[in-house]
Amino acid sequence: MGRAPCCDKANVKKGPWSPEEDAKLKTYIDEHGTGGNWIALPQKIGLKRCGKSCRLRWLNYLRPNIKHGGFSEEEDQIICSLYISIGSRWSIIAAQLPGRTDNDIKNYWNTRLKKKLLGKRRDSSESRRLSISQDTNEETNGISPETSSQALSTSALERMQLHMQLQGLYNPFSFYNNPALWPKLHPLGDKLFHIQHTDASSIAATPVQQESDATMIEPSHQNVSPIKPNMPNPMNANIHEDPNSSTLGFPSPSIFRTISMDNSNPSFNAAAVGLQDELHDLLCGKNGCFGRQEEQQQTELDCFRDMNGDKESMNWWATSGFDEKSSSVSWDFASNLQPDLLQEYGLGYDL
DNA sequence: AAACTACTCAACCGCCTATTC
DNA sequence: TGAATAGGCGGTTGAGTAGTT
């Protein structure tokens, strides 16, 4: 049995709100409040609108002190750092930015910020991929780019790419940084794990994994306190008070090293330092946000580049149920992890 | 000037969670 | 305790607009 609709859709007006409707809603709420019942509200004031629609209109547009557009660099950085930490929890992110609505932030991220971050990188990845393809003069492993883009939509690929790249680098607890969370026989994971551990005999697990696994079990017993002042955290309202960050509320490269650099393998450390510096510059820049494009173009974090030519990878995604519909579910796996981990983290460190 | 493309953002949809009965 | 309901949220859509050819 399906759910009953929240309103009679046949008798409900849709589309843009008229000034008269806005005035009615605003006047009523100013005088009486919402009355705790959005569903009943439109009937009370004679609006042929769904209660949910009224609520959305009020929250996103009519509510006092709403700011539209004109995002500052500070806000950009807060959005970026929180997105990296917790994913697309727009309401939580909006809570850190007074006057901003989750819808506004979501739109801003999807239309501008994400492009700023990914645009150049994608270009460079694409050109590099084409170059490789030309060099080998064949479609690697028999999978053409067209085929792979059919199997995995561009938007889903972008989201995963960005989320895993950024979250993996910033967050030691992330899915990307924690092979224990990877599905078994994930060829990409195996490959990455291998690359990071060429000296497998001397390293049982990545330092990140060791730290994060242990932290997840008993956070209070782990010496990861240097992260605390800098990790963006929705439970931590003091993100504006970060004296160590190079930019407001944003971790500095040294902090990334503190997070993940506890490794006796010098080559791994050197590579990690490069990636961390590069990402920090990508987001913050030395000449303001999102600077140093030429260095962005030289960086290769695009783990999914390999999937263009990896049939097994595509099979894995296919058999894991990764399709257009379920992509959000798969995508959310990593970010859904974050609140719990952050909560544990917060409990362990009195955040 | 017209046609086309890309972009923005308000609004909707459907799912999930919390609350009430 | 479970069903019904409302609130809340994130993903997506589509109309309007700006930019380009």
Tab-separated table of C-alpha atoms (C1' of nucleotides) in Angstrom:
chain	number	residue	atom	x	y	z
A	1	MET	CA	0.000	0.000	0.000
A	2	GLY	CA	1.433	3.327	-1.022
A	3	ARG	CA	1.543	6.419	1.031
A	4	ALA	CA	-1.311	8.818	0.930
A	5	PRO	CA	-0.371	12.017	-0.890
A	6	CYS	CA	0.235	14.993	1.350
A	7	CYS	CA	-2.342	17.006	-0.584
A	8	ASP	CA	-4.876	16.726	-3.348
A	9	LYS	CA	-2.598	17.165	-6.315
A	10	ALA	CA	-5.451	17.808	-8.681
A	11	ASN	CA	-6.499	20.938	-6.807
A	12	VAL	CA	-3.064	22.269	-6.091
A	13	LYS	CA	-1.301	24.969	-8.012
A	14	LYS	CA	2.225	24.313	-9.166
A	15	GLY	CA	4.969	26.416	-10.594
A	16	PRO	CA	6.352	29.814	-9.688
A	17	TRP	CA	4.798	31.734	-6.857
A	18	SER	CA	3.018	34.988	-7.584
A	19	PRO	CA	3.673	38.105	-5.494
A	20	GLU	CA	0.135	37.818	-4.169
A	21	GLU	CA	0.716	34.284	-2.952
A	22	ASP	CA	3.997	35.331	-1.386
A	23	ALA	CA	2.288	38.223	0.367
A	24	LYS	CA	-0.476	36.012	1.708
A	25	LEU	CA	1.923	33.452	3.061
A	26	LYS	CA	4.318	35.957	4.527
A	27	THR	CA	1.613	38.038	6.153
A	28	TYR	CA	0.037	35.010	7.748
A	29	ILE	CA	3.246	33.551	9.086
A	30	ASP	CA	4.428	36.919	10.341
A	31	GLU	CA	1.222	37.241	12.312
A	32	HIS	CA	0.478	33.690	13.377
A	33	GLY	CA	3.550	31.610	12.749
A	34	THR	CA	3.294	28.332	10.921
A	35	GLY	CA	1.043	26.875	13.593
A	36	GLY	CA	3.109	23.750	13.508
A	37	ASN	CA	1.151	22.352	10.607
A	38	TRP	CA	2.236	23.152	7.101
A	39	ILE	CA	-0.294	20.826	5.536
A	40	ALA	CA	-3.236	22.725	6.988
A	41	LEU	CA	-1.734	26.159	6.469
A	42	PRO	CA	-2.600	26.740	2.791
A	43	GLN	CA	-6.257	25.977	3.445
A	44	LYS	CA	-6.331	28.432	6.312
A	45	ILE	CA	-5.117	31.281	4.150
A	46	GLY	CA	-6.853	30.285	0.961
A	47	LEU	CA	-3.819	29.269	-1.029
A	48	LYS	CA	-4.133	26.492	-3.548
A	49	ARG	CA	-0.721	25.207	-2.735
A	50	CYS	CA	0.664	22.065	-1.213
A	51	GLY	CA	1.751	22.493	2.399
A	52	LYS	CA	5.185	21.305	1.520
A	53	SER	CA	5.387	23.884	-1.202
A	54	CYS	CA	4.457	26.609	1.302
A	55	ARG	CA	7.099	25.404	3.684
A	56	LEU	CA	9.728	25.404	0.961
A	57	ARG	CA	8.734	28.839	-0.243
A	58	TRP	CA	8.947	30.219	3.267
A	59	LEU	CA	12.239	28.584	4.129
A	60	ASN	CA	14.001	29.304	0.869
A	61	TYR	CA	12.641	32.669	-0.059
A	62	LEU	CA	10.273	34.485	2.273
A	63	ARG	CA	11.968	33.856	5.597
A	64	PRO	CA	13.665	36.964	7.019
A	65	ASN	CA	17.410	37.476	6.604
A	66	ILE	CA	17.785	35.226	3.601
A	67	LYS	CA	20.799	35.956	1.440
A	68	HIS	CA	20.771	35.118	-2.236
A	69	GLY	CA	23.834	34.863	-4.434
A	70	GLY	CA	27.073	36.698	-3.837
A	71	PHE	CA	28.887	33.904	-2.083
A	72	SER	CA	32.143	35.062	-0.553
A	73	GLU	CA	35.420	33.189	-0.711
A	74	GLU	CA	35.037	32.396	2.963
A	75	GLU	CA	31.711	30.813	2.263
A	76	ASP	CA	33.174	28.940	-0.695
A	77	GLN	CA	35.806	27.458	1.523
A	78	ILE	CA	33.408	26.526	4.262
A	79	ILE	CA	31.166	24.821	1.754
A	80	CYS	CA	34.089	22.967	0.225
A	81	SER	CA	35.549	21.833	3.480
A	82	LEU	CA	32.222	20.689	4.851
A	83	TYR	CA	31.332	18.944	1.629
A	84	ILE	CA	34.599	17.088	1.772
A	85	SER	CA	33.967	16.139	5.357
A	86	ILE	CA	30.321	15.180	5.301
A	87	GLY	CA	29.263	15.057	1.691
A	88	SER	CA	26.053	16.495	0.374
A	89	ARG	CA	24.437	17.226	3.710
A	90	TRP	CA	23.225	20.578	2.528
A	91	SER	CA	21.107	21.322	5.556
A	92	ILE	CA	24.075	20.830	7.852
A	93	ILE	CA	26.270	22.931	5.625
A	94	ALA	CA	23.598	25.614	5.457
A	95	ALA	CA	23.439	25.656	9.239
A	96	GLN	CA	27.029	26.882	9.257
A	97	LEU	CA	26.253	29.751	6.902
A	98	PRO	CA	23.740	32.161	8.397
A	99	GLY	CA	21.214	33.407	5.903
A	100	ARG	CA	21.961	30.707	3.381
A	101	THR	CA	19.494	27.984	2.527
A	102	ASP	CA	20.322	24.411	1.754
A	103	ASN	CA	18.746	24.809	-1.658
A	104	ASP	CA	20.899	27.818	-2.451
A	105	ILE	CA	24.058	26.086	-1.369
A	106	LYS	CA	23.151	22.979	-3.262
A	107	ASN	CA	22.525	24.963	-6.424
A	108	TYR	CA	25.682	26.961	-5.952
A	109	TRP	CA	27.725	23.838	-5.484
A	110	ASN	CA	26.221	22.018	-8.439
A	111	THR	CA	26.428	24.906	-10.847
A	112	ARG	CA	29.618	26.710	-9.877
A	113	LEU	CA	31.799	25.392	-7.093
A	114	LYS	CA	31.983	21.854	-8.401
A	115	LYS	CA	32.937	23.104	-11.812
A	116	LYS	CA	35.625	25.293	-10.393
A	117	LEU	CA	37.072	22.291	-8.643
A	118	LEU	CA	36.576	19.643	-11.252
A	119	GLY	CA	36.556	21.518	-14.515
A	120	LYS	CA	40.242	21.856	-15.144
A	121	ARG	CA	41.015	18.553	-13.615
A	122	ARG	CA	38.550	16.784	-15.839
A	123	ASP	CA	39.945	18.529	-18.881
A	124	SER	CA	43.420	17.393	-18.047
A	125	SER	CA	42.297	13.869	-17.330
A	126	GLU	CA	40.403	13.742	-20.558
A	127	SER	CA	43.271	14.991	-22.671
A	128	ARG	CA	45.643	12.628	-20.937
A	129	ARG	CA	43.312	9.734	-21.532
A	130	LEU	CA	43.047	10.580	-25.195
A	131	SER	CA	46.771	10.874	-25.382
A	132	ILE	CA	47.221	7.455	-23.850
A	133	SER	CA	44.647	6.024	-26.178
A	134	GLN	CA	46.491	7.453	-29.154
A	135	ASP	CA	49.804	6.211	-27.891
A	136	THR	CA	48.579	2.671	-27.583
A	137	ASN	CA	46.581	3.082	-30.780
A	138	GLU	CA	43.849	0.879	-29.470
A	139	GLU	CA	40.960	0.814	-27.079
A	140	THR	CA	42.435	-0.416	-23.890
A	141	ASN	CA	41.091	-3.803	-22.942
A	142	GLY	CA	38.429	-3.483	-25.563
A	143	ILE	CA	36.403	-0.888	-23.704
A	144	SER	CA	35.979	2.410	-25.469
A	145	PRO	CA	35.338	5.643	-23.605
A	146	GLU	CA	31.885	5.666	-25.105
A	147	THR	CA	31.186	2.246	-23.661
A	148	SER	CA	32.303	3.201	-20.214
A	149	SER	CA	30.349	6.399	-20.213
A	150	GLN	CA	27.277	4.392	-21.018
A	151	ALA	CA	27.917	2.065	-18.133
A	152	LEU	CA	28.519	4.871	-15.693
A	153	SER	CA	26.901	8.220	-16.251
A	154	THR	CA	29.058	11.291	-16.335
A	155	SER	CA	27.277	12.861	-13.402
A	156	ALA	CA	27.639	9.803	-11.249
A	157	LEU	CA	31.257	9.489	-12.250
A	158	GLU	CA	31.909	13.108	-11.398
A	159	ARG	CA	30.289	12.857	-8.033
A	160	MET	CA	32.165	9.755	-7.108
A	161	GLN	CA	35.364	11.102	-8.515
A	162	LEU	CA	35.176	14.362	-6.632
A	163	HIS	CA	33.882	12.893	-3.449
A	164	MET	CA	36.412	10.115	-3.315
A	165	GLN	CA	39.289	12.280	-4.387
A	166	LEU	CA	38.616	15.042	-1.964
A	167	GLN	CA	37.235	13.088	0.905
A	168	GLY	CA	39.954	10.498	0.571
A	169	LEU	CA	42.658	13.059	0.797
A	170	TYR	CA	41.132	15.079	3.570
A	171	ASN	CA	39.539	12.474	5.696
A	172	PRO	CA	41.444	9.579	7.190
A	173	PHE	CA	38.166	7.886	8.053
A	174	SER	CA	36.866	7.921	4.536
A	175	PHE	CA	35.721	5.034	2.466
A	176	TYR	CA	38.373	5.877	-0.081
A	177	ASN	CA	41.140	5.782	2.446
A	178	ASN	CA	39.959	2.664	4.104
A	179	PRO	CA	40.433	-0.499	2.073
A	180	ALA	CA	38.630	-2.453	4.756
A	181	LEU	CA	35.444	-0.770	3.588
A	182	TRP	CA	35.983	-1.569	-0.054
A	183	PRO	CA	33.914	-4.341	-1.524
A	184	LYS	CA	35.784	-7.548	-1.966
A	185	LEU	CA	37.403	-8.016	-5.336
A	186	HIS	CA	37.015	-4.383	-6.182
A	187	PRO	CA	39.690	-4.271	-8.850
A	188	LEU	CA	40.239	-0.583	-8.508
A	189	GLY	CA	40.666	-0.840	-4.794
A	190	ASP	CA	43.041	-3.708	-5.145
A	191	LYS	CA	45.009	-1.768	-7.664
A	192	LEU	CA	45.253	1.330	-5.541
A	193	PHE	CA	46.091	-0.695	-2.524
A	194	HIS	CA	48.852	-2.334	-4.487
A	195	ILE	CA	50.254	0.909	-5.770
A	196	GLN	CA	50.435	2.333	-2.301
A	197	HIS	CA	52.149	-0.718	-0.959
A	198	THR	CA	54.836	-1.791	-3.289
A	199	ASP	CA	56.745	-2.879	-0.243
A	200	ALA	CA	53.990	-5.108	1.012
A	201	SER	CA	56.259	-7.235	3.092
A	202	SER	CA	57.137	-4.387	5.384
A	203	ILE	CA	53.742	-2.771	5.631
A	204	ALA	CA	50.764	-4.769	6.800
A	205	ALA	CA	48.251	-2.068	6.120
A	206	THR	CA	48.293	1.559	5.143
A	207	PRO	CA	49.009	3.933	7.969
A	208	VAL	CA	45.742	5.547	7.157
A	209	GLN	CA	43.976	2.284	7.460
A	210	GLN	CA	45.707	1.392	10.655
A	211	GLU	CA	44.817	4.703	12.123
A	212	SER	CA	41.284	4.851	10.881
A	213	ASP	CA	40.455	1.275	11.740
A	214	ALA	CA	41.751	1.713	15.202
A	215	THR	CA	40.119	5.058	15.545
A	216	MET	CA	36.783	3.701	14.581
A	217	ILE	CA	37.049	1.065	17.246
A	218	GLU	CA	38.419	3.114	20.065
A	219	PRO	CA	38.782	6.720	19.071
A	220	SER	CA	39.638	7.956	22.503
A	221	HIS	CA	42.715	5.787	22.644
A	222	GLN	CA	44.276	7.044	19.481
A	223	ASN	CA	46.672	9.865	19.254
A	224	VAL	CA	45.042	11.804	16.503
A	225	SER	CA	44.409	14.930	18.456
A	226	PRO	CA	46.320	17.152	16.025
A	227	ILE	CA	43.429	16.730	13.623
A	228	LYS	CA	40.899	18.064	16.023
A	229	PRO	CA	41.276	21.818	15.650
A	230	ASN	CA	41.277	21.672	11.888
A	231	MET	CA	38.894	19.008	10.796
A	232	PRO	CA	35.748	20.601	9.489
A	233	ASN	CA	32.968	19.166	11.528
A	234	PRO	CA	29.322	20.018	11.548
A	235	MET	CA	29.190	19.199	15.221
A	236	ASN	CA	31.902	21.723	15.840
A	237	ALA	CA	30.510	25.198	15.638
A	238	ASN	CA	33.955	26.722	15.979
A	239	ILE	CA	35.069	26.300	12.451
A	240	HIS	CA	35.479	30.035	12.261
A	241	GLU	CA	38.055	29.933	14.979
A	242	ASP	CA	40.808	28.014	13.359
A	243	PRO	CA	44.103	29.703	14.071
A	244	ASN	CA	46.127	27.075	12.285
A	245	SER	CA	44.319	27.078	9.019
A	246	SER	CA	45.815	28.964	6.154
A	247	THR	CA	42.291	29.962	5.288
A	248	LEU	CA	39.176	30.262	7.328
A	249	GLY	CA	37.888	26.943	8.490
A	250	PHE	CA	40.067	25.083	6.085
A	251	PRO	CA	42.784	22.610	6.845
A	252	SER	CA	46.289	23.551	5.919
A	253	PRO	CA	48.691	21.221	4.101
A	254	SER	CA	50.566	20.567	7.309
A	255	ILE	CA	47.420	19.264	8.855
A	256	PHE	CA	46.919	16.819	6.029
A	257	ARG	CA	50.349	15.510	6.783
A	258	THR	CA	49.460	15.204	10.413
A	259	ILE	CA	46.388	13.266	9.470
A	260	SER	CA	47.880	10.734	7.196
A	261	MET	CA	51.639	10.938	7.454
A	262	ASP	CA	52.799	8.433	9.906
A	263	ASN	CA	54.604	6.205	7.554
A	264	SER	CA	58.089	4.867	7.399
A	265	ASN	CA	57.871	4.617	3.646
A	266	PRO	CA	59.531	7.810	2.338
A	267	SER	CA	58.314	7.484	-1.220
A	268	PHE	CA	54.742	7.108	-0.075
A	269	ASN	CA	55.076	10.115	2.164
A	270	ALA	CA	56.587	12.200	-0.593
A	271	ALA	CA	53.791	11.329	-2.969
A	272	ALA	CA	51.172	12.033	-0.336
A	273	VAL	CA	52.694	15.410	0.464
A	274	GLY	CA	52.527	16.329	-3.183
A	275	LEU	CA	48.907	15.368	-3.484
A	276	GLN	CA	47.942	17.134	-0.321
A	277	ASP	CA	49.717	20.339	-1.260
A	278	GLU	CA	48.233	20.237	-4.683
A	279	LEU	CA	44.706	19.799	-3.404
A	280	HIS	CA	45.093	22.539	-0.894
A	281	ASP	CA	46.300	24.874	-3.611
A	282	LEU	CA	43.483	23.764	-5.826
A	283	LEU	CA	40.911	24.822	-3.285
A	284	CYS	CA	42.568	27.774	-1.632
A	285	GLY	CA	45.181	28.881	-4.081
A	286	LYS	CA	48.027	31.192	-3.343
A	287	ASN	CA	46.318	34.046	-5.127
A	288	GLY	CA	42.874	33.443	-3.751
A	289	CYS	CA	40.535	30.577	-4.156
A	290	PHE	CA	40.988	28.053	-6.906
A	291	GLY	CA	44.283	29.363	-8.196
A	292	ARG	CA	47.273	27.662	-9.798
A	293	GLN	CA	45.472	25.995	-12.607
A	294	GLU	CA	48.609	24.862	-14.360
A	295	GLU	CA	49.529	22.790	-11.343
A	296	GLN	CA	46.068	21.343	-11.183
A	297	GLN	CA	46.491	20.132	-14.684
A	298	GLN	CA	49.631	18.283	-13.811
A	299	THR	CA	48.070	16.385	-10.992
A	300	GLU	CA	46.637	12.977	-11.448
A	301	LEU	CA	44.196	11.992	-8.777
A	302	ASP	CA	41.677	10.658	-11.182
A	303	CYS	CA	41.527	7.063	-10.152
A	304	PHE	CA	38.537	6.514	-12.369
A	305	ARG	CA	40.595	7.259	-15.436
A	306	ASP	CA	41.639	3.638	-15.276
A	307	MET	CA	38.088	2.487	-15.492
A	308	ASN	CA	37.910	3.669	-19.051
A	309	GLY	CA	40.016	0.755	-19.948
A	310	ASP	CA	39.256	-1.733	-17.274
A	311	LYS	CA	36.562	-4.168	-18.151
A	312	GLU	CA	36.612	-5.796	-14.767
A	313	SER	CA	36.061	-2.448	-13.145
A	314	MET	CA	33.012	-1.863	-15.231
A	315	ASN	CA	31.742	-5.302	-14.398
A	316	TRP	CA	32.197	-4.595	-10.749
A	317	TRP	CA	30.109	-1.472	-10.945
A	318	ALA	CA	27.522	-3.275	-12.974
A	319	THR	CA	27.270	-6.231	-10.638
A	320	SER	CA	27.230	-3.934	-7.642
A	321	GLY	CA	23.992	-2.542	-8.928
A	322	PHE	CA	25.521	0.760	-9.871
A	323	ASP	CA	23.208	2.305	-12.341
A	324	GLU	CA	21.594	5.626	-12.883
A	325	LYS	CA	18.956	5.002	-10.271
A	326	SER	CA	21.101	3.488	-7.589
A	327	SER	CA	24.050	5.749	-8.064
A	328	SER	CA	22.888	7.993	-5.293
A	329	VAL	CA	22.719	5.062	-2.965
A	330	SER	CA	26.215	3.968	-3.776
A	331	TRP	CA	27.372	7.513	-3.622
A	332	ASP	CA	25.855	7.972	-0.241
A	333	PHE	CA	27.633	4.982	1.165
A	334	ALA	CA	30.754	6.900	1.940
A	335	SER	CA	29.043	10.033	3.088
A	336	ASN	CA	26.530	8.123	5.156
A	337	LEU	CA	29.469	6.806	7.033
A	338	GLN	CA	30.587	10.218	8.027
A	339	PRO	CA	28.009	11.318	10.585
A	340	ASP	CA	28.507	8.158	12.589
A	341	LEU	CA	32.229	8.435	12.395
A	342	LEU	CA	32.142	12.092	13.148
A	343	GLN	CA	29.870	11.446	16.037
A	344	GLU	CA	32.241	8.859	17.400
A	345	TYR	CA	35.033	11.223	16.742
A	346	GLY	CA	33.201	13.940	18.561
A	347	LEU	CA	32.416	11.759	21.516
A	348	GLY	CA	35.976	10.599	21.719
A	349	TYR	CA	37.366	14.085	21.740
A	350	ASP	CA	34.694	16.037	23.529
A	351	LEU	CA	33.754	17.982	20.476
B	1	DA	C1'	18.710	39.048	-35.892
B	2	DA	C1'	17.805	34.339	-35.342
B	3	DA	C1'	19.036	29.901	-33.794
B	4	DC	C1'	21.371	27.281	-30.758
B	5	DT	C1'	23.741	26.141	-26.457
B	6	DA	C1'	24.935	26.595	-21.745
B	7	DC	C1'	23.830	28.106	-17.397
B	8	DT	C1'	21.084	29.297	-13.276
B	9	DC	C1'	17.905	28.524	-9.781
B	10	DA	C1'	13.109	28.011	-8.075
B	11	DA	C1'	10.318	24.401	-7.446
B	12	DC	C1'	8.935	19.659	-7.446
B	13	DC	C1'	9.400	14.679	-6.355
B	14	DG	C1'	10.007	10.894	-3.657
B	15	DC	C1'	12.307	8.836	0.065
B	16	DC	C1'	13.465	8.645	4.944
B	17	DT	C1'	12.791	9.799	9.759
B	18	DA	C1'	10.284	11.409	13.660
B	19	DT	C1'	6.063	11.880	15.832
B	20	DT	C1'	1.429	10.859	16.982
B	21	DC	C1'	-2.329	7.946	17.880
C	1	DT	C1'	3.649	-2.040	18.684
C	2	DG	C1'	2.573	-0.756	14.295
C	3	DA	C1'	0.190	2.177	11.086
C	4	DA	C1'	-0.636	6.809	9.632
C	5	DT	C1'	0.917	11.274	9.103
C	6	DA	C1'	3.881	15.367	8.808
C	7	DG	C1'	8.372	17.280	8.471
C	8	DG	C1'	12.735	17.321	6.466
C	9	DC	C1'	16.039	16.401	3.113
C	10	DG	C1'	18.714	15.558	-1.224
C	11	DG	C1'	18.273	14.742	-6.109
C	12	DT	C1'	16.325	16.247	-10.198
C	13	DT	C1'	13.730	18.998	-13.488
C	14	DG	C1'	12.488	22.602	-16.504
C	15	DA	C1'	11.531	27.461	-17.513
C	16	DG	C1'	13.856	31.570	-18.064
C	17	DT	C1'	18.060	33.953	-19.215
C	18	DA	C1'	22.655	34.876	-20.937
C	19	DG	C1'	26.121	33.938	-24.084
C	20	DT	C1'	27.772	32.282	-28.541
C	21	DT	C1'	27.679	31.208	-33.366
